[in-house]
Amino acid sequence: MKHATKLTLLLTAAFCLAACGGKDNGSSGGGGGTGKTTVKAAGDIVLVSKLDGNPLISTQADATALATFGKGKTIILDRVDSGQMGMMNTATCTNGWWLVHNPGKQVSSTAFQGSVITLNAPYRDAHSLPSGGTWFTYFVDPVKGKVTTYDESGNVVKEKDTEYQANVYTGRLDASAQVDAFGTTYSNIVKEKSNAIVVGTVKNDLYDALAAKVTAAGGKTYKGTVGSAFTIFVAAPTRYWTFNEVKEAAISGISAKAYSVNVTWK
Amino acid sequence: MRTFLKTVSVLALLLGSAYMASAQTLTIFDWNVLSFERRDKTGETSGFPITEHLAKIQAVNPDIITFNEYESASDRMSNKEKAAEVAASLGMYSYYIMSYPKSGGYYGNAILSKYPIVNAGSVQFQYTNNMGEGHYDQNAEPFLSQWGSDQRSVGYVDILVPVSATESTIVRVVCSHFDHKGPETIRTNHATWSVQFASLDNPPYPTLMAGDLNTSNTSTLAPLENVGDHVFVNWVDHIYSFPKGKWERVGNGTAVSSGNLSDHSYIYATVQLKAE
């Protein structure tokens, strides 16, 4: 009996040591601290623009430079107008791209501003919602990112690559009438896709008015990079999205930059 | 002075009307291009060139083109996206309607437009292959009689057609390639599903549909006949407009033999939206 009691005590002590000691990787509770971890998923939606109010490409070499940079990627190319579609398609047809068209403002009976989104396979649905003379176009962006696990001190304990099929809408706002209409447009966007995220460009002096419209419609607007004429903006429901930052990178062969809009999804 | 002003006003009205009418007049062109192989298969051995096809199209100068038997981005095409290739040469917008994956690329249909595309969508028809998942053509019984030989699809684009310097009207363009084998009920089903997918029975916009429907029998195409107007047909290649009475054909439709380029003639017609 004495031996049994000693053994029991030893076993109990050993159990306590095992339960209390060491780092807890990925589960809450137990251990020396609380062992609480948080997990976040974040990735980049990429937009290429000059942010100066001008079309993105003016020569075939420009389009080729974009194709070289963007091969295999999903990117929003901000300002590829009707007059540049010939060059854009020439670069597209040998680049593995399938273009989604985002029509912009009609500037004459034969010319439209616009943007394109580069996908890497044929797509079944790309529709647009009007906004006071321009359009916001839906597409599914296979956002590449990381799922990161943080410990209670904010240190990264685990990280893995991920891809998230994001419901993205994109467009360009360069007139008051377009921004005035955007509150309704945003409401219609989130009615269609409650977890949508809008990534686009807005004329610098219209950003505050845009933010007010989105707030009134129940969303939140984030200001990304401010260019010489246009600002990158994100508008999304906070229930599903958080904006982190925009990182910019030069693109070889063209005077435009790639803006990686880093967002967290929930 | 009064007479002068009256004359100017009348002239302005006429010119304005003429502009509006021409802005809503569209030439639609449809072609089953045999995947650019050519009838003697020399297209296949020479890299699937499009130059001669482009010349035929450019002679017509259509606003809208629908293509059938359109292979794209496959290995044998050096992974070239053929809809974009043709669109680049014509200065048009394109949308590829994928029926099924094929040899590193895809097989399906395509719509090209002079005017910006604001919406695009497509869907595969219901289909089961006797060989199971991952098989998309050369079906055999018992599935051939029910679903046809090959996986088919229908798609549309909504395009912004300018009516003035600052305004556009939206027109829907639908394209499909119905199956070529099995009983006529297969093609009737494809017509029914096209009506459902593209809302041809109550279209949100004035609509045109073109394609190789693999039948000359209009009773087979009753689902389309019931809700639209038959604009033109040559053999099995058709052009329809929707809803009934919305469009009128300007002049005659045209069919031109493709010679070696295809076993299908290319067809085209000019249509005009009727005044409200």
Coordinates of C-alpha atoms in Angstrom, one line a residue:
Chain A
M1 CA 0.0 0.0 0.0
K2 CA 2.8 2.4 0.9
H3 CA 4.5 1.6 -2.4
A4 CA 1.2 2.2 -4.3
T5 CA 0.7 5.6 -2.6
K6 CA 4.3 6.7 -3.4
L7 CA 3.8 5.5 -7.0
T8 CA 0.6 7.4 -7.2
L9 CA 2.2 10.5 -5.9
L10 CA 5.1 10.2 -8.3
L11 CA 2.8 9.6 -11.3
T12 CA 0.7 12.6 -10.3
A13 CA 3.8 14.8 -10.0
A14 CA 5.0 13.6 -13.4
F15 CA 1.7 14.4 -14.9
C16 CA 1.7 17.9 -13.5
L17 CA 5.1 18.6 -14.9
A18 CA 4.2 17.3 -18.3
A19 CA 1.1 19.4 -18.4
C20 CA 2.6 22.6 -17.2
G21 CA 6.0 22.6 -18.9
G22 CA 7.0 23.4 -22.6
K23 CA 5.7 25.7 -25.3
D24 CA 2.1 25.3 -26.4
N25 CA 2.0 25.5 -30.2
G26 CA -1.5 26.1 -31.5
S27 CA -3.9 25.3 -28.8
S28 CA -5.3 27.6 -26.1
G29 CA -5.1 26.8 -22.5
G30 CA -2.6 24.9 -20.4
G31 CA 1.0 25.7 -19.9
G32 CA 3.0 28.4 -18.1
G33 CA 1.1 31.4 -19.8
T34 CA -2.4 31.3 -21.3
G35 CA -1.0 29.7 -24.5
K36 CA -3.5 31.7 -26.5
T37 CA -2.9 32.0 -30.2
T38 CA -4.5 34.0 -33.0
V39 CA -4.7 33.1 -36.6
K40 CA -4.9 35.6 -39.4
A41 CA -5.2 35.1 -43.2
A42 CA -4.0 37.9 -45.4
G43 CA -3.0 38.3 -49.0
D44 CA -2.5 40.8 -51.8
I45 CA -5.0 42.1 -54.4
V46 CA -2.7 43.7 -57.1
L47 CA -3.6 46.8 -59.0
V48 CA -1.3 48.4 -61.6
S49 CA -1.7 52.0 -62.4
K50 CA 0.1 55.3 -63.1
L51 CA -2.3 57.1 -60.7
D52 CA -1.8 60.2 -62.9
G53 CA -5.1 60.1 -64.8
N54 CA -3.5 58.7 -68.0
P55 CA -4.0 55.4 -69.8
L56 CA -1.6 52.7 -68.7
I57 CA -0.3 51.8 -72.1
S58 CA 0.6 53.9 -75.1
T59 CA 2.8 51.5 -77.0
Q60 CA 3.0 47.7 -77.7
A61 CA 6.1 47.7 -75.6
D62 CA 4.2 48.9 -72.6
A63 CA 1.6 46.1 -73.0
T64 CA 4.4 43.6 -73.4
A65 CA 6.1 44.9 -70.2
L66 CA 2.8 44.4 -68.4
A67 CA 2.4 40.9 -69.8
T68 CA 5.9 40.0 -68.7
F69 CA 5.3 41.3 -65.2
G70 CA 1.8 39.8 -64.9
K71 CA 2.2 36.3 -66.4
G72 CA 0.3 33.9 -64.2
K73 CA -1.0 36.6 -62.0
T74 CA -4.5 38.1 -61.5
I75 CA -4.1 41.9 -61.7
I76 CA -6.3 44.9 -62.1
L77 CA -4.9 47.1 -64.9
D78 CA -6.2 50.5 -64.2
R79 CA -6.9 52.5 -67.4
V80 CA -6.8 50.3 -70.5
D81 CA -9.2 52.2 -72.7
S82 CA -11.0 51.1 -75.9
G83 CA -8.2 52.6 -78.0
Q84 CA -5.6 50.4 -76.3
M85 CA -7.5 47.1 -76.6
G86 CA -5.7 46.1 -79.7
M87 CA -2.3 46.3 -78.0
M88 CA -3.7 44.7 -74.8
N89 CA -5.1 41.8 -76.7
T90 CA -1.9 41.3 -78.7
A91 CA 0.0 41.0 -75.4
T92 CA -2.8 38.8 -73.9
C93 CA -3.0 36.1 -76.5
T94 CA 0.4 34.7 -75.8
N95 CA 0.5 35.3 -72.1
G96 CA -2.0 32.8 -70.8
W97 CA -4.4 35.6 -69.8
W98 CA -8.2 35.8 -70.2
L99 CA -9.4 39.4 -69.8
V100 CA -12.3 40.7 -67.8
H101 CA -13.4 44.1 -69.0
N102 CA -14.4 46.9 -66.6
P103 CA -15.9 49.7 -68.7
G104 CA -15.4 53.2 -67.6
K105 CA -16.6 56.5 -68.7
Q106 CA -17.9 57.0 -72.2
V107 CA -15.8 59.9 -73.7
S108 CA -17.2 60.0 -77.2
S109 CA -19.4 58.0 -79.6
T110 CA -16.5 55.8 -80.4
A111 CA -14.3 55.8 -77.3
F112 CA -14.6 54.5 -73.7
Q113 CA -12.3 54.6 -70.8
G114 CA -11.9 51.4 -68.9
S115 CA -9.8 48.9 -67.1
V116 CA -9.1 45.2 -67.5
I117 CA -8.5 42.4 -65.1
T118 CA -6.2 39.5 -66.0
L119 CA -7.4 36.1 -65.1
N120 CA -5.5 32.8 -65.9
A121 CA -8.4 30.7 -67.2
P122 CA -11.8 31.3 -68.9
Y123 CA -14.4 32.6 -66.5
R124 CA -18.2 32.1 -66.1
D125 CA -19.3 35.4 -64.6
A126 CA -18.0 38.9 -64.8
H127 CA -20.8 41.4 -64.4
S128 CA -20.8 45.1 -63.7
L129 CA -22.9 47.5 -61.6
P130 CA -23.4 51.1 -62.7
S131 CA -22.2 54.1 -60.7
G132 CA -23.2 57.4 -62.1
G133 CA -21.7 57.0 -65.6
T134 CA -19.0 54.4 -64.8
W135 CA -19.1 50.7 -63.8
F136 CA -17.8 48.5 -61.0
T137 CA -17.0 45.0 -62.3
Y138 CA -17.1 41.7 -60.3
F139 CA -14.6 39.0 -60.7
V140 CA -13.2 36.2 -58.5
D141 CA -9.6 36.9 -57.5
P142 CA -7.6 33.9 -56.3
V143 CA -5.8 36.0 -53.7
K144 CA -2.5 34.5 -52.7
G145 CA -1.5 35.0 -49.2
K146 CA -0.6 33.4 -45.9
V147 CA -2.3 32.0 -42.9
T148 CA -0.3 33.0 -39.9
T149 CA -0.5 31.8 -36.3
Y150 CA 0.7 34.2 -33.7
D151 CA 1.4 33.5 -30.0
E152 CA 0.0 35.6 -27.2
S153 CA 3.1 37.9 -27.6
G154 CA 2.4 38.4 -31.3
N155 CA 5.3 36.2 -32.4
V156 CA 4.8 34.1 -35.5
V157 CA 4.6 30.5 -34.6
K158 CA 3.3 29.0 -37.8
E159 CA 2.8 30.2 -41.3
K160 CA 1.5 28.5 -44.5
D161 CA 0.6 29.6 -48.0
T162 CA -3.0 29.9 -48.9
E163 CA -5.2 31.0 -51.8
Y164 CA -8.6 32.6 -51.1
Q165 CA -11.3 33.0 -53.8
A166 CA -12.2 36.6 -53.1
N167 CA -15.3 38.4 -54.4
V168 CA -13.7 41.5 -55.8
Y169 CA -15.3 44.5 -57.5
T170 CA -13.2 47.1 -59.2
G171 CA -13.8 50.5 -60.9
R172 CA -12.6 54.0 -61.2
L173 CA -14.2 57.2 -60.0
D174 CA -13.2 60.5 -61.5
A175 CA -16.4 62.6 -61.3
S176 CA -18.7 63.8 -58.5
A177 CA -21.7 62.2 -60.1
Q178 CA -20.0 58.8 -60.0
V179 CA -19.1 59.2 -56.3
D180 CA -22.6 60.4 -55.5
A181 CA -24.0 57.3 -57.0
F182 CA -21.4 55.0 -55.3
G183 CA -23.3 54.7 -52.0
T184 CA -26.1 52.9 -53.8
T185 CA -23.6 51.0 -55.9
Y186 CA -21.8 49.8 -52.7
S187 CA -25.0 48.8 -51.2
N188 CA -25.9 46.8 -54.3
I189 CA -22.5 45.2 -54.3
V190 CA -22.8 43.9 -50.7
K191 CA -26.4 42.8 -51.4
E192 CA -25.0 40.6 -54.2
K193 CA -21.9 39.4 -52.3
S194 CA -22.0 40.1 -48.6
N195 CA -18.2 39.4 -48.3
A196 CA -17.3 41.5 -51.3
I197 CA -14.3 43.8 -51.3
V198 CA -14.0 46.9 -53.6
V199 CA -10.5 47.8 -54.8
G200 CA -10.3 50.7 -57.2
T201 CA -9.0 54.2 -57.8
V202 CA -10.6 57.6 -57.1
K203 CA -9.6 61.1 -58.0
N204 CA -7.7 62.5 -55.1
D205 CA -10.1 65.4 -54.3
L206 CA -13.1 63.0 -54.3
Y207 CA -11.7 60.5 -51.7
D208 CA -13.4 62.1 -48.7
A209 CA -16.8 62.3 -50.4
L210 CA -16.4 58.6 -51.4
A211 CA -15.5 57.6 -47.8
A212 CA -18.6 59.4 -46.6
K213 CA -20.8 57.6 -49.1
V214 CA -19.4 54.2 -48.1
T215 CA -19.8 54.9 -44.4
A216 CA -23.4 55.9 -44.9
A217 CA -23.9 52.6 -46.7
G218 CA -22.5 50.7 -43.8
G219 CA -19.0 50.0 -45.0
K220 CA -15.5 51.2 -44.4
T221 CA -13.1 52.9 -46.8
Y222 CA -9.4 52.8 -46.6
K223 CA -7.0 55.1 -48.3
G224 CA -4.1 53.3 -50.1
T225 CA -1.4 55.0 -52.2
V226 CA -2.0 58.6 -53.2
G227 CA -0.7 59.3 -56.6
S228 CA -0.4 62.6 -58.5
A229 CA -4.1 62.5 -59.5
F230 CA -5.7 59.3 -58.2
T231 CA -5.8 57.4 -55.0
I232 CA -6.1 53.7 -54.5
F233 CA -9.1 52.9 -52.2
V234 CA -10.5 49.8 -50.6
A235 CA -14.1 49.7 -49.5
A236 CA -15.4 46.6 -47.7
P237 CA -17.6 45.4 -44.8
T238 CA -15.5 45.2 -41.6
R239 CA -17.2 42.0 -40.7
Y240 CA -15.1 40.3 -43.5
W241 CA -12.2 42.5 -44.3
T242 CA -9.4 44.5 -42.8
F243 CA -7.0 46.7 -44.7
N244 CA -3.3 46.3 -43.8
E245 CA -1.1 48.2 -46.2
V246 CA -0.1 48.9 -49.8
K247 CA 3.3 47.9 -51.0
E248 CA 4.4 49.3 -54.4
A249 CA 6.9 48.0 -56.8
A250 CA 8.3 49.2 -60.1
I251 CA 7.6 47.3 -63.2
S252 CA 10.4 46.9 -65.7
G253 CA 9.8 48.5 -69.1
I254 CA 6.8 50.7 -68.2
S255 CA 6.4 53.8 -66.1
A256 CA 3.6 52.3 -63.9
K257 CA 3.8 50.6 -60.6
A258 CA 2.3 47.5 -59.1
Y259 CA 0.4 48.1 -55.9
S260 CA -0.1 45.1 -53.7
V261 CA -3.1 45.9 -51.5
N262 CA -2.6 43.7 -48.5
V263 CA -5.9 42.8 -46.8
T264 CA -7.0 40.4 -44.1
W265 CA -10.1 38.3 -44.6
K266 CA -12.1 36.8 -41.8
Chain B
M1 CA -35.2 84.0 -91.5
R2 CA -38.1 81.9 -90.2
T3 CA -37.9 79.6 -93.2
F4 CA -34.1 79.3 -92.7
L5 CA -34.5 78.3 -89.1
K6 CA -37.2 75.9 -89.9
T7 CA -35.0 74.2 -92.5
V8 CA -32.1 74.0 -90.2
S9 CA -34.3 72.5 -87.4
V10 CA -35.7 69.9 -89.8
L11 CA -32.2 69.1 -91.1
A12 CA -30.9 68.8 -87.5
L13 CA -33.7 66.5 -86.6
L14 CA -33.1 64.3 -89.6
L15 CA -29.4 64.1 -89.0
G16 CA -29.9 63.4 -85.4
S17 CA -32.4 60.6 -86.2
A18 CA -30.0 59.2 -88.8
Y19 CA -27.2 59.1 -86.1
M20 CA -29.5 57.5 -83.6
A21 CA -30.7 54.9 -86.1
S22 CA -27.2 54.0 -87.3
A23 CA -25.9 53.9 -83.7
Q24 CA -28.5 51.2 -83.0
T25 CA -28.0 49.3 -86.2
L26 CA -25.7 46.4 -85.8
T27 CA -24.2 43.9 -88.2
I28 CA -23.9 40.4 -86.6
F29 CA -21.6 37.9 -88.1
D30 CA -21.5 34.2 -87.2
W31 CA -18.9 31.6 -88.3
N32 CA -18.1 28.0 -87.3
V33 CA -14.4 28.2 -88.0
L34 CA -13.5 24.5 -87.5
S35 CA -10.9 25.6 -84.9
F36 CA -8.9 27.2 -87.8
E37 CA -7.9 23.7 -88.9
R38 CA -9.2 24.2 -92.5
R39 CA -11.0 21.5 -94.3
D40 CA -7.8 20.0 -95.7
K41 CA -6.2 20.2 -92.3
T42 CA -3.4 22.5 -93.5
G43 CA -4.3 24.9 -90.8
E44 CA -3.3 22.3 -88.3
T45 CA 0.1 21.9 -89.9
S46 CA 0.8 25.6 -90.3
G47 CA 0.1 26.9 -86.9
F48 CA -3.6 27.7 -87.2
P49 CA -3.2 31.0 -89.1
I50 CA -6.0 33.5 -89.0
T51 CA -5.0 35.9 -91.8
E52 CA -7.4 34.7 -94.4
H53 CA -10.2 34.5 -91.9
L54 CA -9.5 38.1 -90.8
A55 CA -9.7 39.3 -94.4
K56 CA -13.2 37.8 -94.8
I57 CA -14.4 39.4 -91.6
Q58 CA -12.8 42.8 -92.3
A59 CA -14.6 42.9 -95.7
V60 CA -17.9 42.8 -93.8
N61 CA -16.8 45.0 -90.9
P62 CA -19.3 43.6 -88.4
D63 CA -20.1 45.0 -85.0
I64 CA -20.5 41.6 -83.4
I65 CA -18.9 38.2 -84.2
T66 CA -19.9 34.9 -82.8
F67 CA -17.6 32.0 -83.4
N68 CA -18.2 28.3 -83.0
E69 CA -15.8 25.3 -82.9
Y70 CA -13.3 27.6 -81.2
E71 CA -10.4 25.9 -79.7
S72 CA -8.1 28.2 -77.7
A73 CA -4.8 28.1 -75.8
S74 CA -4.4 24.4 -76.4
D75 CA -1.0 22.7 -76.8
R76 CA -1.3 22.3 -80.5
M77 CA -2.1 26.0 -80.8
S78 CA 1.0 26.8 -78.9
N79 CA -1.2 27.9 -76.0
K80 CA -2.3 31.0 -77.9
E81 CA -5.6 32.5 -76.8
K82 CA -7.3 32.6 -80.2
A83 CA -10.2 34.9 -79.2
A84 CA -7.7 37.6 -78.0
E85 CA -5.6 37.0 -81.1
V86 CA -8.5 37.7 -83.5
A87 CA -9.8 40.5 -81.3
A88 CA -6.4 42.2 -81.4
S89 CA -6.3 42.3 -85.2
L90 CA -9.9 43.6 -85.4
G91 CA -9.6 46.1 -82.5
M92 CA -12.5 44.3 -80.7
Y93 CA -13.4 43.1 -77.2
S94 CA -13.7 39.3 -76.7
Y95 CA -15.3 36.8 -74.4
Y96 CA -14.5 33.1 -74.5
I97 CA -17.3 30.7 -73.8
M98 CA -15.6 27.5 -72.5
S99 CA -17.4 24.2 -73.2
Y100 CA -14.6 21.9 -71.9
P101 CA -10.9 21.7 -71.2
K102 CA -8.9 20.3 -74.1
S103 CA -5.3 19.4 -74.5
G104 CA -3.8 22.1 -72.2
G105 CA -6.4 24.7 -73.4
Y106 CA -10.1 24.7 -74.1
Y107 CA -12.8 24.1 -76.6
G108 CA -15.9 26.2 -77.0
N109 CA -17.3 29.4 -78.6
A110 CA -16.4 33.1 -78.6
I111 CA -18.1 36.4 -78.9
L112 CA -16.3 39.5 -80.2
S113 CA -17.6 43.0 -80.0
K114 CA -16.6 46.5 -81.3
Y115 CA -18.2 47.8 -78.2
P116 CA -17.2 47.5 -74.5
I117 CA -18.4 44.4 -72.6
V118 CA -20.2 45.3 -69.4
N119 CA -21.4 41.8 -68.5
A120 CA -20.3 38.3 -69.5
G121 CA -21.5 34.9 -68.5
S122 CA -21.6 31.3 -69.7
V123 CA -22.7 27.9 -68.6
Q124 CA -22.2 24.3 -69.7
F125 CA -25.3 22.4 -70.8
Q126 CA -26.3 19.4 -68.8
Y127 CA -24.2 16.5 -70.0
T128 CA -23.0 13.0 -68.9
N129 CA -20.5 11.0 -70.8
N130 CA -20.6 7.2 -70.8
M131 CA -16.9 7.2 -69.9
G132 CA -17.6 9.3 -66.7
E133 CA -16.0 12.4 -65.3
G134 CA -13.3 14.2 -67.3
H135 CA -14.7 13.0 -70.7
Y136 CA -16.3 15.6 -72.9
D137 CA -16.8 14.2 -76.4
Q138 CA -17.6 11.2 -78.5
N139 CA -20.4 10.0 -76.1
A140 CA -21.9 6.6 -76.6
E141 CA -25.2 5.0 -75.6
P142 CA -27.0 5.0 -73.4
F143 CA -26.0 8.6 -72.7
L144 CA -25.7 9.7 -76.4
S145 CA -29.5 9.7 -76.9
Q146 CA -30.0 11.7 -73.7
W147 CA -27.2 14.2 -73.7
G148 CA -25.7 14.3 -77.2
S149 CA -22.1 13.6 -78.3
D150 CA -20.1 16.5 -76.8
Q151 CA -20.2 18.8 -73.8
R152 CA -21.8 22.1 -75.1
S153 CA -22.3 25.5 -73.7
V154 CA -24.1 28.8 -74.1
G155 CA -22.8 32.3 -73.2
Y156 CA -23.6 35.9 -73.6
V157 CA -22.1 39.4 -73.4
D158 CA -23.9 42.6 -72.7
I159 CA -22.3 45.4 -74.7
L160 CA -22.5 49.2 -74.5
V161 CA -23.6 50.5 -77.9
P162 CA -23.2 54.2 -78.2
V163 CA -26.4 56.2 -79.1
S164 CA -24.7 59.6 -78.6
A165 CA -21.4 61.0 -77.7
T166 CA -22.2 60.5 -74.0
E167 CA -24.8 57.7 -73.8
S168 CA -25.0 54.1 -74.7
T169 CA -27.7 51.5 -74.8
I170 CA -27.1 47.9 -73.7
V171 CA -27.5 45.0 -76.2
R172 CA -27.2 41.4 -75.2
V173 CA -25.4 38.9 -77.6
V174 CA -25.8 35.2 -77.1
C175 CA -23.8 32.5 -78.7
S176 CA -24.1 28.7 -78.6
H177 CA -23.1 25.6 -80.6
F178 CA -25.7 22.9 -80.2
D179 CA -24.8 19.3 -80.4
H180 CA -24.6 17.5 -83.7
K181 CA -25.7 13.9 -82.8
G182 CA -28.5 12.1 -81.2
P183 CA -32.2 12.8 -81.5
E184 CA -33.6 16.3 -82.1
T185 CA -34.7 16.5 -78.5
I186 CA -31.1 17.2 -77.6
R187 CA -31.1 20.4 -79.7
T188 CA -34.5 21.3 -78.3
N189 CA -33.1 20.9 -74.8
H190 CA -30.2 23.1 -75.7
A191 CA -32.6 25.7 -77.1
T192 CA -34.6 25.5 -73.8
W193 CA -31.5 25.9 -71.7
S194 CA -30.3 28.8 -73.8
V195 CA -33.6 30.6 -73.2
Q196 CA -33.4 30.0 -69.5
F197 CA -29.8 31.0 -69.1
A198 CA -29.9 34.1 -71.2
S199 CA -33.4 35.1 -70.2
L200 CA -34.5 35.1 -73.9
D201 CA -38.2 34.9 -72.9
N202 CA -37.9 38.2 -71.1
P203 CA -34.5 39.6 -71.9
P204 CA -33.2 42.5 -69.8
Y205 CA -31.9 44.1 -73.0
P206 CA -32.6 43.8 -76.7
T207 CA -30.9 40.5 -77.6
L208 CA -29.3 38.8 -80.6
M209 CA -28.4 35.2 -80.7
A210 CA -26.2 33.5 -83.3
G211 CA -24.6 30.1 -83.7
D212 CA -24.3 26.7 -85.3
L213 CA -27.4 25.1 -83.9
N214 CA -26.9 21.9 -85.8
T215 CA -30.4 21.7 -87.2
S216 CA -32.3 23.3 -90.0
N217 CA -35.6 22.2 -88.4
T218 CA -37.3 25.2 -86.9
S219 CA -39.7 23.0 -84.9
T220 CA -36.7 21.6 -83.1
L221 CA -35.8 25.2 -82.2
A222 CA -39.4 25.9 -80.9
P223 CA -38.1 27.3 -77.6
L224 CA -36.3 30.0 -79.6
E225 CA -39.0 30.5 -82.2
N226 CA -41.6 31.0 -79.5
V227 CA -39.9 34.0 -77.9
G228 CA -37.9 35.5 -80.7
D229 CA -37.7 36.3 -84.4
H230 CA -35.7 34.3 -86.8
V231 CA -33.5 36.8 -88.5
F232 CA -31.6 34.6 -90.9
V233 CA -30.6 31.0 -91.5
N234 CA -28.2 29.2 -93.8
W235 CA -28.1 25.4 -93.4
V236 CA -27.7 25.0 -89.6
D237 CA -26.3 28.4 -88.8
H238 CA -28.8 30.8 -87.4
I239 CA -29.4 34.4 -86.2
Y240 CA -32.3 35.2 -83.9
S241 CA -33.4 38.4 -82.2
F242 CA -35.3 38.9 -79.0
P243 CA -37.9 39.8 -77.8
K244 CA -40.3 39.4 -80.7
G245 CA -40.9 42.5 -82.7
K246 CA -38.0 44.4 -81.1
W247 CA -35.7 44.3 -84.1
E248 CA -36.0 44.4 -87.9
R249 CA -33.6 43.2 -90.4
V250 CA -32.1 45.8 -92.7
G251 CA -31.8 44.3 -96.2
N252 CA -31.1 40.6 -96.7
G253 CA -29.0 38.3 -94.6
T254 CA -26.0 36.9 -96.3
A255 CA -24.2 33.5 -96.4
V256 CA -20.8 33.2 -98.1
S257 CA -19.0 30.0 -98.7
S258 CA -15.8 29.7 -96.7
G259 CA -14.1 27.5 -99.3
N260 CA -11.3 25.6 -97.7
L261 CA -11.4 27.7 -94.5
S262 CA -14.5 25.8 -93.1
D263 CA -17.3 23.4 -93.9
H264 CA -19.6 26.2 -92.8
S265 CA -20.4 29.3 -94.7
Y266 CA -20.1 32.5 -92.7
I267 CA -23.3 34.3 -92.3
Y268 CA -24.2 37.9 -91.4
A269 CA -27.1 40.2 -91.2
T270 CA -27.7 43.8 -90.3
V271 CA -30.5 44.5 -87.8
Q272 CA -31.9 47.6 -86.3
L273 CA -33.8 48.3 -83.1
K274 CA -37.3 49.5 -83.8
A275 CA -38.2 52.9 -82.5
E276 CA -40.2 52.7 -79.2

